[in-house]
C-alpha cells in the first residue's frame, strides 16, 4: 500500500528541524519501502503492508526517539489524498490574488462541525469540509479580514496539519 505521512509542525520557524534526508533514512531504517520526501514541510511518501494506525504509532515513536519531540503524524493513502484533492475547485490556486490551503484533519477534528468551531469570518472566505480535510480559499485582500490566522490559537488547530493547494495536488497525483 502506498501511503503519505504528513508530519505536523516540523521545520516551521526554528522548532522541530528535521532534514528531509534524515527523515527519509528514518523511514527506511524502520523497514518502509520506496521512501521519498516532498518539500521541507514533512511529507513522506512510502510503502508498507501495515495498517495506518500501526504506522502512526511506529512513526511517532521513531520521531520521538530521534528528535526528543512529540510530533503528530497523519497517515493517508494516496487514494485518500486524491479523494480530498478532487474536492478542490479547479480554479482555486495560490497566486497573487488568492490563497488556497488544505487542513488535513486528525480523527478528533474530522467532522463538518469543525468549520463552525473555528474563529474565522466565513463571509470573507469559502471554506468546505470533505472527509479528512477542510479546504479553504480566500482572496489575498481579504486574508486578514477572514481571521484565518486566529485558528493557530484555537483548540482544533492541534488536530490538523495544513498544506497549500500546490502540495495537496502534488501528493494526490502520486
Coordinates of C-alpha atoms in Angstrom, one line a residue:
X1 CA 0.0 0.0 0.0
X2 CA 1.3 3.5 -0.9
X3 CA 1.0 6.0 1.9
X4 CA 1.9 9.6 2.7
X5 CA 2.8 10.6 6.2
X6 CA 2.0 14.2 6.9
X7 CA 4.1 15.4 9.8
X8 CA 2.6 18.2 11.9
X9 CA 4.7 21.2 12.9
X10 CA 8.1 20.3 11.6
X11 CA 10.5 22.8 10.0
X12 CA 8.3 25.7 11.0
X13 CA 10.4 28.5 12.3
X14 CA 13.2 27.1 14.5
X15 CA 11.2 24.3 16.0
X16 CA 11.4 20.6 15.2
X17 CA 14.0 21.0 12.5
X18 CA 14.5 17.7 10.5
X19 CA 16.4 17.4 7.3
X20 CA 14.5 15.5 4.7
X21 CA 17.5 13.2 4.0
X22 CA 17.5 12.3 7.7
X23 CA 13.7 11.8 7.7
X24 CA 13.9 9.5 4.6
X25 CA 16.6 7.5 6.3
X26 CA 14.5 7.1 9.5
X27 CA 11.6 5.7 7.4
X28 CA 14.0 3.3 5.6
X29 CA 15.5 2.1 8.8
X30 CA 12.1 1.1 10.1
X31 CA 11.5 -1.1 7.0
X32 CA 9.3 1.1 4.9
X33 CA 9.7 0.7 1.1
X34 CA 10.2 3.2 -1.7
X35 CA 10.6 6.1 0.6
X36 CA 10.8 9.7 -0.7
X37 CA 10.1 13.1 0.7
X38 CA 8.4 16.1 -0.9
X39 CA 9.5 19.6 0.0
X40 CA 10.6 20.5 3.5
X41 CA 7.3 20.6 5.3
X42 CA 7.2 17.0 6.4
X43 CA 5.6 14.9 3.6
X44 CA 6.9 11.4 3.4
X45 CA 5.8 9.0 0.6
X46 CA 6.4 5.3 1.4
X47 CA 5.0 1.8 1.0
X48 CA 4.0 -0.6 3.7
X49 CA 1.7 -3.5 4.3
X50 CA 0.9 -2.3 7.8
X51 CA -2.4 -0.6 8.8
X52 CA -2.4 3.2 9.2
X53 CA -3.0 3.1 12.9
X54 CA 0.2 0.9 13.5
X55 CA 2.2 3.1 11.1
X56 CA 1.2 6.3 13.1
X57 CA 2.4 4.7 16.3
X58 CA 5.7 3.5 14.9
X59 CA 6.5 6.7 13.1
X60 CA 5.6 9.0 16.1
X61 CA 7.7 6.7 18.4
X62 CA 10.7 6.8 15.9
X63 CA 10.5 10.6 15.6
X64 CA 10.3 11.0 19.4
X65 CA 13.5 8.8 19.8
X66 CA 15.3 10.7 17.0
X67 CA 14.3 14.3 17.9
X68 CA 13.0 14.2 21.5
X69 CA 9.9 16.0 20.3
X70 CA 6.3 14.7 20.2
X71 CA 5.5 15.2 16.5
X72 CA 2.0 14.2 15.5
X73 CA 1.7 12.2 12.3
X74 CA -1.3 11.7 10.0
X75 CA -1.0 8.8 7.6
X76 CA -3.2 8.8 4.5
X77 CA -3.3 6.5 1.5
X78 CA -2.6 8.1 -1.9
X79 CA -6.2 7.3 -2.8
X80 CA -7.5 9.2 0.2
X81 CA -5.4 12.2 -0.7
X82 CA -6.7 12.0 -4.3
X83 CA -10.3 12.0 -3.0
X84 CA -9.6 15.1 -0.9
X85 CA -7.9 16.9 -3.8
X86 CA -10.8 16.1 -6.1
X87 CA -13.0 18.3 -3.9
X88 CA -10.8 21.4 -4.6
X89 CA -12.3 23.5 -7.3
X90 CA -10.0 23.7 -10.3
X91 CA -9.9 27.5 -10.2
X92 CA -8.7 27.6 -6.6
X93 CA -5.0 28.4 -6.6
X94 CA -2.2 30.1 -4.8
X95 CA -1.3 33.2 -6.7
X96 CA -1.1 37.0 -6.3
X97 CA -4.9 37.2 -6.0
X98 CA -5.9 34.2 -3.9
X99 CA -4.7 31.7 -1.4
X100 CA -5.9 28.1 -1.0
X101 CA -5.0 25.7 1.8
X102 CA -6.0 22.2 2.9
X103 CA -6.2 21.4 6.6
X104 CA -5.8 17.6 6.8
X105 CA -7.8 16.6 9.9
X106 CA -6.9 14.1 12.6
X107 CA -9.8 11.9 13.8
X108 CA -10.7 14.2 16.7
X109 CA -11.5 17.1 14.3
X110 CA -12.7 15.2 11.3
X111 CA -16.2 16.5 11.2
X112 CA -18.1 19.1 9.2
X113 CA -18.9 20.9 12.6
X114 CA -15.2 21.8 12.8
X115 CA -15.9 24.7 10.4
X116 CA -18.4 26.2 12.8
X117 CA -16.0 26.0 15.7
X118 CA -13.1 27.9 14.1
X119 CA -12.8 31.6 14.8
X120 CA -13.0 32.6 11.2
X121 CA -15.2 35.1 9.4
X122 CA -16.8 33.0 6.7
X123 CA -18.1 35.9 4.8
X124 CA -14.5 36.6 3.7
X125 CA -13.6 33.1 2.5
X126 CA -15.0 29.9 1.1
X127 CA -14.4 27.0 3.4
X128 CA -15.6 23.5 2.7
X129 CA -15.5 20.2 4.6
X130 CA -14.7 16.8 2.9
X131 CA -14.0 13.6 4.8
X132 CA -10.5 14.1 6.1
X133 CA -10.0 17.8 5.5
X134 CA -11.1 21.4 5.5
X135 CA -10.4 23.2 2.2
X136 CA -10.4 27.0 2.1
X137 CA -9.9 29.7 -0.4
X138 CA -9.6 33.4 0.3
X139 CA -8.8 36.4 -1.8
X140 CA -5.5 37.8 -0.6
X141 CA -7.1 41.2 0.0
X142 CA -9.4 39.5 2.5
X143 CA -7.0 37.3 4.3
X144 CA -6.7 39.5 7.4
X145 CA -10.5 40.1 7.5
X146 CA -11.1 36.3 7.3
X147 CA -9.2 35.9 10.6
X148 CA -7.7 32.6 9.3
X149 CA -4.6 33.5 11.3
X150 CA -6.6 33.1 14.5
X151 CA -7.0 29.4 14.0
X152 CA -3.5 28.9 15.3
X153 CA -4.6 29.7 18.8
X154 CA -7.8 27.6 18.6
X155 CA -8.1 24.1 20.3
X156 CA -8.8 22.4 17.0
X157 CA -5.5 23.6 15.5
X158 CA -3.6 20.8 17.2
X159 CA -5.7 18.3 15.3
X160 CA -4.9 19.5 11.8
X161 CA -1.9 19.8 9.6
X162 CA -2.0 22.4 6.8
X163 CA -0.6 22.2 3.3
X164 CA -1.0 24.7 0.4
X165 CA -3.0 23.7 -2.6
X166 CA 0.1 23.0 -4.7
X167 CA 1.4 20.5 -2.3
X168 CA -2.0 18.9 -1.9
X169 CA -2.4 18.4 -5.6
X170 CA 1.1 17.1 -6.0
X171 CA 0.6 14.5 -3.2
X172 CA -2.7 13.5 -4.7
X173 CA -1.1 12.8 -8.1
X174 CA 1.4 10.3 -6.9

